[in-house]
XYZ file of C-alpha atoms in Angstrom:
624
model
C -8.562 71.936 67.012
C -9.741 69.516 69.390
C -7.724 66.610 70.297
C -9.704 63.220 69.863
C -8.829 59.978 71.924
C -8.465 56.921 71.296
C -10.831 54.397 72.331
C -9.484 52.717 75.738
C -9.027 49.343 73.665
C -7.180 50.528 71.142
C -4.932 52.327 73.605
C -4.256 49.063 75.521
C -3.439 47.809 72.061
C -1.448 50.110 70.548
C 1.202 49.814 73.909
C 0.599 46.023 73.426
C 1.628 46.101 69.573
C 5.018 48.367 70.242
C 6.282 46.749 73.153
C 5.267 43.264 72.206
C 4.307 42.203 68.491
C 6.982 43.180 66.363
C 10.169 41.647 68.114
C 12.219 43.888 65.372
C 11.711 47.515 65.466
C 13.088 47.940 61.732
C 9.912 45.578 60.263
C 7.788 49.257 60.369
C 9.523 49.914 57.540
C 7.847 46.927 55.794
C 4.432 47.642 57.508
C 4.406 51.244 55.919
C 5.125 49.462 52.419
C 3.055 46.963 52.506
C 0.114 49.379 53.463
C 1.322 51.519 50.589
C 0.949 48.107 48.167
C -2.525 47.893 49.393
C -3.223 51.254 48.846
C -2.387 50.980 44.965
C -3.958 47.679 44.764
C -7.419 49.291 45.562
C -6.918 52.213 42.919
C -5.410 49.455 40.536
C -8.512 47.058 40.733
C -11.298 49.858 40.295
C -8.803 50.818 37.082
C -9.093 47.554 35.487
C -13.111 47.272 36.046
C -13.047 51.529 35.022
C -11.570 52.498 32.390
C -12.062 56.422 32.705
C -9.401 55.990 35.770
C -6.895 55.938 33.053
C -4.059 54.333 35.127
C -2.181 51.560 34.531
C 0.029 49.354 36.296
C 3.139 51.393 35.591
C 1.919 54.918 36.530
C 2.220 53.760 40.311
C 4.825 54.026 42.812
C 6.015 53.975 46.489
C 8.739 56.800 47.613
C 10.497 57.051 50.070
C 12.441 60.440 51.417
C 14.690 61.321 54.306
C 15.733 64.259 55.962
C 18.572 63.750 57.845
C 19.100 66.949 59.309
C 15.380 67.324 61.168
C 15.314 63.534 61.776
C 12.620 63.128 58.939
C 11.292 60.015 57.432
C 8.823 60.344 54.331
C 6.994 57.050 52.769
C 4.293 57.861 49.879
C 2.643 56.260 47.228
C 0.147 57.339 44.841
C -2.740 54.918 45.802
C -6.131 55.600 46.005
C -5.564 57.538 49.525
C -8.199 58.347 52.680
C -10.877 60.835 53.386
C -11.447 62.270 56.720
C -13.941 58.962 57.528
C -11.563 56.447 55.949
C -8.548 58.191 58.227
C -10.848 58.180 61.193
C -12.219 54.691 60.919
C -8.937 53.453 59.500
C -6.162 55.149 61.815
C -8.315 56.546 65.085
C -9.684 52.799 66.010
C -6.607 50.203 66.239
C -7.179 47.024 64.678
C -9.694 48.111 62.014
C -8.618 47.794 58.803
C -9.640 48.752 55.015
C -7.887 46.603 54.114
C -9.528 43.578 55.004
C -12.872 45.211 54.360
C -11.754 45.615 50.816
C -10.334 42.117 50.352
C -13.786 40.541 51.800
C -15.332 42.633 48.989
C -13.374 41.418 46.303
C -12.743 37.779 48.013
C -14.020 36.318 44.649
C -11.456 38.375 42.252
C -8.026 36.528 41.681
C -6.064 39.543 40.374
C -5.911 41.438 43.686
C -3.523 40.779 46.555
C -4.073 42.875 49.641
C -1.524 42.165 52.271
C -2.213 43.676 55.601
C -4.988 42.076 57.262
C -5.546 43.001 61.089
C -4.834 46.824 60.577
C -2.060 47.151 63.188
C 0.627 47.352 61.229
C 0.904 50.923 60.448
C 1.027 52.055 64.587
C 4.253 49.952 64.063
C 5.707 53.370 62.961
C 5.247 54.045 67.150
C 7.935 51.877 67.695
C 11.164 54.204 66.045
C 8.839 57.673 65.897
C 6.812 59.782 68.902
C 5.592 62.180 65.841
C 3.739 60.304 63.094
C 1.863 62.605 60.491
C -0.845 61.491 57.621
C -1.210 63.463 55.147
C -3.722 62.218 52.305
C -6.003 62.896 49.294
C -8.999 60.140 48.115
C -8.658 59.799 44.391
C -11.120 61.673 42.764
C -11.828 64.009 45.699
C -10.801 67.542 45.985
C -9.582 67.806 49.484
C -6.718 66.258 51.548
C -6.825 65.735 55.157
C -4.199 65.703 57.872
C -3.982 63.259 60.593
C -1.134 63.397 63.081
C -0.514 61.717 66.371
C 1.946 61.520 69.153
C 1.196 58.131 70.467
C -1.663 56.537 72.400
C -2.864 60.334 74.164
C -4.666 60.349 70.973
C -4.840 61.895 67.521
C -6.195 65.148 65.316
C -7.582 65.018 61.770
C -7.621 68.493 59.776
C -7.876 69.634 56.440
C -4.715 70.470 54.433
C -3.339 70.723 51.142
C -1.772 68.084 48.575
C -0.759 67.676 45.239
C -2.560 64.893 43.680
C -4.010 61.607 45.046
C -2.373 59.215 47.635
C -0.809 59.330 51.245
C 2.285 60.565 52.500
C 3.577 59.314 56.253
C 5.820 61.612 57.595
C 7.773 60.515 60.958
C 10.060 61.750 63.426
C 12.336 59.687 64.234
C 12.627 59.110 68.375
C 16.229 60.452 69.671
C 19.260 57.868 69.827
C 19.680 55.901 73.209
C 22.553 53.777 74.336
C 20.480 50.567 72.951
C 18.581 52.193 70.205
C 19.760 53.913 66.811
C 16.689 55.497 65.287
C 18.654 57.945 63.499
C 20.277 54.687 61.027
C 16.652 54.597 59.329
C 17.481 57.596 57.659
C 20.780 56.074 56.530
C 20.047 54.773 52.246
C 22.151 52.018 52.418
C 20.116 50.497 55.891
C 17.080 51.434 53.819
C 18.501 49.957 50.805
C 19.059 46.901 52.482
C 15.443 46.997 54.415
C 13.774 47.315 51.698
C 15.929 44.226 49.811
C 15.045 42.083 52.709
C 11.384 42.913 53.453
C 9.781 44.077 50.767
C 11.961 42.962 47.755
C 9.154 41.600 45.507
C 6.235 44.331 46.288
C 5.084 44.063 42.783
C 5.313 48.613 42.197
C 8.538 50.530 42.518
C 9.823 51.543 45.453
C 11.780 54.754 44.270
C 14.368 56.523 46.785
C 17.091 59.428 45.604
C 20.450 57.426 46.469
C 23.703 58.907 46.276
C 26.407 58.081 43.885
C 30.062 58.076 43.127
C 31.613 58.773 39.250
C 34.654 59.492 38.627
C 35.331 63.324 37.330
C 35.496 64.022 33.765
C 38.613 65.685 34.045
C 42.318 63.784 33.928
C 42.181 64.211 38.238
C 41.391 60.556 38.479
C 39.071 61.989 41.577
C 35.684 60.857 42.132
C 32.194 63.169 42.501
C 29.369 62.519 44.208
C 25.880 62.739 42.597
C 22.295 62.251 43.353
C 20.071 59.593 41.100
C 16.347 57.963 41.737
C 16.835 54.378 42.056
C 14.416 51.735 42.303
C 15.085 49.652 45.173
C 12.748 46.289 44.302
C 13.120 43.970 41.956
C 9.376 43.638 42.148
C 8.917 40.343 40.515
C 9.531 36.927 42.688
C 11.423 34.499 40.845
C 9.389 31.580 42.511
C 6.161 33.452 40.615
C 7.510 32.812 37.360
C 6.287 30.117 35.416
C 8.928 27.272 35.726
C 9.550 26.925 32.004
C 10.532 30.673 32.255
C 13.337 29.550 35.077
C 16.816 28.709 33.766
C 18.541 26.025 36.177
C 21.565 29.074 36.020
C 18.681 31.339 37.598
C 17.825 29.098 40.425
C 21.817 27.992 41.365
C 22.468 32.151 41.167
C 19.482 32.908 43.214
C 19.979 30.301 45.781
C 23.795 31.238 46.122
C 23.339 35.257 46.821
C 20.064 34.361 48.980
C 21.561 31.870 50.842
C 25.396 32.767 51.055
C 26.413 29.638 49.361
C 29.597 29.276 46.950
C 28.004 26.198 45.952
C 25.288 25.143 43.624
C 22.193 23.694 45.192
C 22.099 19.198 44.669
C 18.494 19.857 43.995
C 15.886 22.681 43.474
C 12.074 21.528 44.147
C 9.403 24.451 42.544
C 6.056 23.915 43.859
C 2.853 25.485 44.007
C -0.931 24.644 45.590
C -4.127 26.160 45.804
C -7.131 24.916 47.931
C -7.090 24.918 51.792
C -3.621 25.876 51.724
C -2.613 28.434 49.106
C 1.185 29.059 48.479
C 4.403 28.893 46.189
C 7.643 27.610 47.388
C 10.901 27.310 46.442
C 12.890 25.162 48.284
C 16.620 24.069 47.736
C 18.963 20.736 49.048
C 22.369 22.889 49.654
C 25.231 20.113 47.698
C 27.354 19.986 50.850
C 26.062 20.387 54.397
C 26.939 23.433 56.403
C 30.091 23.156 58.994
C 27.293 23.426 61.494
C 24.738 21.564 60.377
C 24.828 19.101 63.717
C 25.955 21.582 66.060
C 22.606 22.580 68.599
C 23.252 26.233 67.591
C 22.464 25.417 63.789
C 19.234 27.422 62.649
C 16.719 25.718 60.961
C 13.727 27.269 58.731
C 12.272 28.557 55.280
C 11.997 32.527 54.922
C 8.378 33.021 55.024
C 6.389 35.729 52.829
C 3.156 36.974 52.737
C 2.204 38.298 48.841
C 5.666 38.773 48.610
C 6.654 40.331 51.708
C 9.088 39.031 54.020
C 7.074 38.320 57.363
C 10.135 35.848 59.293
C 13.514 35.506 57.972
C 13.877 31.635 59.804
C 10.224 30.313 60.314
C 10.779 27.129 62.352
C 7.434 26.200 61.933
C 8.056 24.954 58.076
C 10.098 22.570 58.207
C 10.818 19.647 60.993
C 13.952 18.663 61.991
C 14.399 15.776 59.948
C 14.214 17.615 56.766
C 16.103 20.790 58.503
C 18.975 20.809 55.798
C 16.596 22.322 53.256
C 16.832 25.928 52.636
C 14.483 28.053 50.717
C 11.043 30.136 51.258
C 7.532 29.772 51.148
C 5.066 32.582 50.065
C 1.097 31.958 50.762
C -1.668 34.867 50.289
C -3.471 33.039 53.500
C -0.851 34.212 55.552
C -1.418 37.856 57.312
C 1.573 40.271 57.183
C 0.450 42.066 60.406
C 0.858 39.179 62.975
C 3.381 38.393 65.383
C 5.624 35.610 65.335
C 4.187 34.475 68.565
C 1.498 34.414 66.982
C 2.251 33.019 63.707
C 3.450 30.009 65.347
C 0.064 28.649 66.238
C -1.588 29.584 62.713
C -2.888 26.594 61.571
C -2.101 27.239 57.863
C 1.060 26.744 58.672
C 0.872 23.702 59.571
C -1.514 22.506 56.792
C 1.542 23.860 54.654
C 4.405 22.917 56.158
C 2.348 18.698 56.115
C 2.044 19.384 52.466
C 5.968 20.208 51.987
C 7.332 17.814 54.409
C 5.086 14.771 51.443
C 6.672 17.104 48.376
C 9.954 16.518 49.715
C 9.800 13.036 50.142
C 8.278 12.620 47.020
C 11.560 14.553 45.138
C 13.981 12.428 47.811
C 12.393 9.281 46.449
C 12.288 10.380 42.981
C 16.273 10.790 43.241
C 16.288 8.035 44.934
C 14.983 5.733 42.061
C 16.192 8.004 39.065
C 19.044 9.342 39.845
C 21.091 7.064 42.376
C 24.419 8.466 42.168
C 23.292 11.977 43.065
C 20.949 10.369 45.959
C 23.696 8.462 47.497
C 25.670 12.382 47.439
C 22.751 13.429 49.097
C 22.707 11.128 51.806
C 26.444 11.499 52.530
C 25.718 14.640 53.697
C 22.196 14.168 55.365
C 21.694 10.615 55.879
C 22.530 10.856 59.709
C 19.715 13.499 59.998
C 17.169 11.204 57.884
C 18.550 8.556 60.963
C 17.556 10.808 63.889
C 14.321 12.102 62.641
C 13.643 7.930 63.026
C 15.105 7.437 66.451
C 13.698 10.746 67.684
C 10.177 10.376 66.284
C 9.719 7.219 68.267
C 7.690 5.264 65.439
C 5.767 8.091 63.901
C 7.958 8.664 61.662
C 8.809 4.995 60.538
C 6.154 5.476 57.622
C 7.707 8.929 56.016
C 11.292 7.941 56.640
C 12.277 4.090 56.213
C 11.852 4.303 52.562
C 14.985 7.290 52.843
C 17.410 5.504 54.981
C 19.967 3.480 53.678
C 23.298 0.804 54.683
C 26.049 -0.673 53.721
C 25.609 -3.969 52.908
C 27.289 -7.323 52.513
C 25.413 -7.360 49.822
C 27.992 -6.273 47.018
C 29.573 -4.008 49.725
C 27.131 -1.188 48.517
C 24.623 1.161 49.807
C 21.343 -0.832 50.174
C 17.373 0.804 51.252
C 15.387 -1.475 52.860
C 12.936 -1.983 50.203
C 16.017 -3.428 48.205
C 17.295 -5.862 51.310
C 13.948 -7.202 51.812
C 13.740 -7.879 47.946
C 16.903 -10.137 48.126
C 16.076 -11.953 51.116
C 15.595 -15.572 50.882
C 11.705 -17.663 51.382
C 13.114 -18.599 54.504
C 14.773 -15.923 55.898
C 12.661 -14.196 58.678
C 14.431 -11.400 60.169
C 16.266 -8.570 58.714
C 19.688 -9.315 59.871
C 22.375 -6.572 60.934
C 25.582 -5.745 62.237
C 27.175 -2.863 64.736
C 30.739 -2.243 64.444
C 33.197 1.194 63.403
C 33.905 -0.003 59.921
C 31.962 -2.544 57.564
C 35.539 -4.254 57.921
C 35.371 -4.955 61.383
C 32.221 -6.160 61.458
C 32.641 -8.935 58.545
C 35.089 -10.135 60.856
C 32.876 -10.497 63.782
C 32.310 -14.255 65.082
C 28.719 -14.177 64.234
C 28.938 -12.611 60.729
C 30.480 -15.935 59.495
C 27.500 -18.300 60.316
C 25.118 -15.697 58.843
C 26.557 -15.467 55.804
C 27.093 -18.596 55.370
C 23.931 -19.383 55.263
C 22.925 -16.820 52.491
C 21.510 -14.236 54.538
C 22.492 -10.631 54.417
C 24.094 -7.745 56.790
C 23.461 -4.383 57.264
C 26.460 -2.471 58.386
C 25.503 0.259 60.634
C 28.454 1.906 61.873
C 26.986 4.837 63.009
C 26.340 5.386 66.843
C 22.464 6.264 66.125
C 21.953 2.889 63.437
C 20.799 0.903 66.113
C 19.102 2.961 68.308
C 17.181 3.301 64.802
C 16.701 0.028 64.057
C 15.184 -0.443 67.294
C 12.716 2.393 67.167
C 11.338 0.878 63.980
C 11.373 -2.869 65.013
C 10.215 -3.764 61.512
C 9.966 -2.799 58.020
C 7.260 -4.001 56.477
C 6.173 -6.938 57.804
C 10.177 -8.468 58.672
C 11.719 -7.210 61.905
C 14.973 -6.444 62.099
C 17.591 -8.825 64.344
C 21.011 -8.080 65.621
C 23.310 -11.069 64.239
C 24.631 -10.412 68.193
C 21.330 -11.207 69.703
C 21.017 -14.387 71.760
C 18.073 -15.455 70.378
C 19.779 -15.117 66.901
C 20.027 -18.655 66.826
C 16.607 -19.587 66.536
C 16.391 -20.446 63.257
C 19.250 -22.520 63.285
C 18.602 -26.154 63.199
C 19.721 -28.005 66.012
C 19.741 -31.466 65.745
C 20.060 -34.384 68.493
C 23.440 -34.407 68.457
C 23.652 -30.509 69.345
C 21.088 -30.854 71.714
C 23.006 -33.881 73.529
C 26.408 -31.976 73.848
C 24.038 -29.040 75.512
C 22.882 -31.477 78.546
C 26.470 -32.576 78.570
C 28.038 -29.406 79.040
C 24.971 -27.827 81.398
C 27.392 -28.224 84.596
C 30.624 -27.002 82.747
C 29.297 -23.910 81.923
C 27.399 -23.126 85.125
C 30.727 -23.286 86.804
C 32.050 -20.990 83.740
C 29.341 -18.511 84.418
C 30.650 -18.361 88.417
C 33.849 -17.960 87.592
C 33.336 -14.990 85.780
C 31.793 -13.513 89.010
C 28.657 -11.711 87.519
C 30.357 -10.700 84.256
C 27.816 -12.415 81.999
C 24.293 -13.884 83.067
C 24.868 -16.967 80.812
C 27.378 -19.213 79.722
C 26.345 -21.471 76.651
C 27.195 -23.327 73.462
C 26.441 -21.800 70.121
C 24.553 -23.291 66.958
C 26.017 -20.325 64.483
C 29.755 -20.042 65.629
C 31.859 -21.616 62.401
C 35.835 -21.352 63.073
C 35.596 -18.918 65.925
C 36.113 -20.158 69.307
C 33.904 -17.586 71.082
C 31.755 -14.399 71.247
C 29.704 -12.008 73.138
C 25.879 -11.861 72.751
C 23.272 -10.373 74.952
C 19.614 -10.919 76.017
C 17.138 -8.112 76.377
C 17.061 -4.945 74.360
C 19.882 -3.543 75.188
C 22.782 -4.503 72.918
C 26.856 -3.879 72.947
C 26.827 -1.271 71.046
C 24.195 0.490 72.515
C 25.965 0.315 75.774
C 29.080 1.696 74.194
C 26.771 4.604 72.824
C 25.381 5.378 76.445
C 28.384 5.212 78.083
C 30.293 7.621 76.457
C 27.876 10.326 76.892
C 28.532 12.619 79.348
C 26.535 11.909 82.449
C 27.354 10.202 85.976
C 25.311 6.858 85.347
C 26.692 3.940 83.396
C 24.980 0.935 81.893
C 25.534 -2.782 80.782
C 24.243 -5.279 79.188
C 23.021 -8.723 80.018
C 26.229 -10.690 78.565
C 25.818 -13.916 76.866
C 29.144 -15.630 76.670
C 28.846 -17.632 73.722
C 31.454 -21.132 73.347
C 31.950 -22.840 69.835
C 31.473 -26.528 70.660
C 33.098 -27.999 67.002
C 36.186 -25.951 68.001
C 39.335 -27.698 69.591
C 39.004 -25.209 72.796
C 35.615 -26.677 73.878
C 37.383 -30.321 74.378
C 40.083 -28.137 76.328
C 37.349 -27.037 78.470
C 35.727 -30.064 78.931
C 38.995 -31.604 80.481
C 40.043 -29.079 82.572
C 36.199 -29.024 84.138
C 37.111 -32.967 85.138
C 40.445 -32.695 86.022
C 41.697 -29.079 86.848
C 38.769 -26.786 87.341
C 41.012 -24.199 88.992
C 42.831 -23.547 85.192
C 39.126 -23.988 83.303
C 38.611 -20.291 85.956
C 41.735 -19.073 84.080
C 40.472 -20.312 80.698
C 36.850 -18.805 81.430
C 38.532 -15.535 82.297
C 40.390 -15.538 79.078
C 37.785 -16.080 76.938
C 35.546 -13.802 78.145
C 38.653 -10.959 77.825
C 38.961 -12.322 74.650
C 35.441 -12.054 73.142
C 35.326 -8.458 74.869
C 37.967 -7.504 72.791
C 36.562 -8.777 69.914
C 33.703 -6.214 70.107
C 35.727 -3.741 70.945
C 34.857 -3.261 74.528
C 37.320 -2.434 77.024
C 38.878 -5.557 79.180
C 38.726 -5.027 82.928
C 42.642 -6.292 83.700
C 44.606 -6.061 80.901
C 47.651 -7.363 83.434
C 46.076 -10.084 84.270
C 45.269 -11.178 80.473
C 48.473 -10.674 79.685
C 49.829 -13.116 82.403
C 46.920 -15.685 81.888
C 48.261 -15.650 77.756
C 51.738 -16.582 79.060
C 50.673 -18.948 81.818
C 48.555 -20.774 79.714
C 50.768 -21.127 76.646
């Protein structure tokens, strides 16, 4: 029997596809099942339209048999099986496959699903096996044929015998290397647990003898071994069912064995679409974020299925960062089974579906949000930080899908506040969307500047959090107010300064030039304030870098260090500014002393670090 060849392309290919596509070597065992799905779907769908086939959906079946001692691995089904032209066109050219033919046949019937697309999948069995046999028998036809291979020298097809309709693939397994275990494929409990993660909810039943333990019937208390055909699938996909079919104690059970989690999800979103982009997911908020979850080496990504078969346990491509903390899995029909995940990550229906789950999610976050505030404010406990850095790291494009999300504390009430709420409070003449940085809301109420803010009716967002202003910054506005640090020097703007105010600033312009000297570069202005109330002094800055920020940056671990442009700030209605104002007449080497103290002073109110602490110390006693 003559030995027939592969074309030269399809030889390039099939070394391509083993050593390249399939980054797992166990996934053939989901290739061989999902061809074996096809295979019944085409018998099924000329049953339905023919009723003389006289099979229904429960006379078909996938099998799967091992033989352990000749390094044997059987998987069969009872489809509609090949002819000698089908197995030629089908198996001897690489990359042509029935199955798409059929499915562009029947692209107008809804009740078919046909899974592999591009028709490399089954040379996937090259990747464990350097024997691969087919053995099969066209429904309705009277002979079988044989087709067998070693690899990409090429391939025979023969007639042979066979017991009813269908295909049977028959490999041997390669030898065990140092790196390479071949001979665990014909393990049941690896194939058990293959065929649970891969090819769980193929929709016939994939059968496979497993062995058992009892316990004997006699008083012994021992334990015998038997033999029983099991059905490994559970064949239908919970995220299929109709929702009104789906018990809130089925989803919290199904998302705690799928996604090793003792606790039950905060919130379970169920959604389905049809169009450009054709797909159900089932996507879950886990209650409590894992240990991990801000680590670099945390995994984010929604198992991805094609018709039911698992094509990428973690598929990146789903879900952006922002919204990384949600778990679940998305299965389309649009999506090929037999393509890489190189390959998968440029498929543009991927991205048409992860846009459409990125506005579902929002939707559900803002739906909580609104309805259900006590379980939204749990929810943002856990993942309000990430909601903060999907801001600050989208620089501005994601201002639109996330400031509606975010939320502070408040002086408001002390409570959590959205932005939508602070600007609804705000008063007619309030321009700016005033906040705070500090560790605690605490602290901050007690910062200088928070007095004359407050007293004026305005309100403070706390953002304790090292990335709150970094955020604040990247979104300059929401809606039409922009946001202002109560620490900014041009904070004072809308205060009204009348003559009097203005006359004490001419006054003073020498006294606080000298001021500025004497602090040697320290600050790049000394000046009177228009908000400070019973506070003799504070720190503001100019430009957009802020105190806090420079706190943030510095403490990262790199060689370069940054500062501010200080603004030493002076409360001219407190009793130390007529202090000042007489030691700049009659002892301006103690107003150097006083400028130094201040400044330590005000630096300690923000909680920066003083440069001398000696030297305040000694400057409190001398001066007292």
């Amino acid at each position: 029997m003559a030995k027939k060849q592969f074309k030269a392309e399809s030889k390039r290919l099939l070394d391509l596809m083993i050593n390249s596509i399939y980054t797992h070597k166990e996934i053939f065992l989901r290739e061989l099942i999902s061809n074996a799905s096809d295979a019944i779907d085409k018998l099924y769908y000329h049953s339905l339209s023919d009723g003389s086939i006289g099979l229904g959906r429960d006379d078909f079946y996938i099998r799967i048999e091992t033989d352990k001692d000749n390094g044997i691995l059987k998987i069969s089904d009872n489809g509609c099986g090949m002819n000698k032209d089908e197995l030629e066109n089908n198996l001897g050219v690489i990359a042509k496959s029935g199955s798409l033919n059929f499915k562009q046949e029947m692209e107008k019937t809804d009740d078919i699903d046909i899974i592999g697309q591009f028709g490399v999948g089954f040379y996937s069995a090259f990747m464990v096996s350097d024997d691969v046999t087919v053995v099969s028998k066209k429904f309705d036809e009277d002979q079988a044929y044989k087709w067998h291979s070693t690899g990409a020298d090429g391939y025979t097809v023969e007639e042979c015998e066979k017991d009813g309709h269908g295909t049977v693939i028959t490999l041997k397994l390669k030898e065990d290397t140092e790196d390479e275990h071949y001979s665990d494929y014909l393990d049941e409990y690896t194939l058990e647990r293959l065929v649970k993660k891969y090819s769980d909810y193929i929709k016939y039943p994939i059968k496979m003898d497993v062995t058992r333990s009892k316990k004997k019937d006699d008083d012994s208390g021992e334990f015998e071994q038997y033999t029983e055909e099991t059905v490994l699938n559970s064949m239908v996909p919970l995220w299929k069912k109709n929702k009104n079919e789906v018990t809130d104690e089925e989803y919290n059970e199904f998302y705690k064995s799928y996604f090793s989690d003792y606790n039950d999800p905060l919130k379970v979103i169920n959604t389905q679409a049809e169009g450009a982009a054709t797909y159900n997911a089932l996507l879950f908020i886990p209650s409590k974020a894992p240990y991990n979850f801000y680590n670099r080496d945390y995994e984010k990504g929604l198992k991805l299925y094609s018709n039911g078969v698992l094509i990428m346990d973690c598929c990146k491509d789903l879900i952006s960062d922002y919204f990384g903390f949600v778990k679940g899995l998305v299965d389309s029909q649009d999506l090929s089974l037999n393509i890489s995940r190189e390959m998968l990550q440029q498929d543009r229906q991927l991205k048409l579906i992860a846009s459409r789950l990125e506005k579902k999610i929002k939707s559900e976050l803002l739906s909580m949000l609104r309805n259900d505030r006590e379980k939204y404010e749990q929810f943002y406990e856990q993942y309000g930080l990430q909601l903060k850095y999907g801001l600050y790291s989208g620089y501005g494009s994601t201002t639109e899908l996330l400031s509606d999300l975010i939320m502070f504390k408040s002086s408001f009430e002390d409570k959590m506040t959205t932005l939508e709420e602070y600007v609804s409070r705000m008063k007619e003449d309030q321009k700016y969307i005033y906040y705070a940085c500090g560790e605690t809301p605490e602290q901050i109420k007690r910062l200088p500047k928070a007095e004359g803010i407050i007293d004026k009716g305005y309100e403070i967002l706390y953002l304790t959090q090292d990335v709150d202003e970094f955020t604040v910054k990247i979104m300059y506005k929401y809606g039409e107010k922009e946001f202002r640090s109560i620490a900014a020097e041009d904070v004072e703007t809308e205060s009204e300064e009348n003559e009097q105010f203005k006359e004490k600033v001419e006054n003073s312009k020498n006294m606080l030039e000298f001021m500025k000297e004497s602090l040697e570069g320290e600050v790049s202005e000394v000046k009177i304030s228009s908000t400070l109330k019973n506070h003799p002094v504070c720190l503001t800055t100019k430009g957009e870098l802020s105190l806090e920020m420079e706190k943030v940056l510095n403490s990262m671990p790199n060689d370069k260090s940054v500062k501010a442009q200080r603004v030493l700030e002076i409360n001219s209605d407190h009793p130390i500014f007529e202090k000042l104002t007489g030691l700049y007449s009659d002892d301006k080497d103690k107003l150097k002393k006083y400028a130094t103290l201040l400044y330590d002073q005000a630096l300690l109110i923000e909680g920066l670090t003083i440069k001398d602490p000696v030297e305040f110390s000694q400057l409190i006693c001398e001066l007292i």
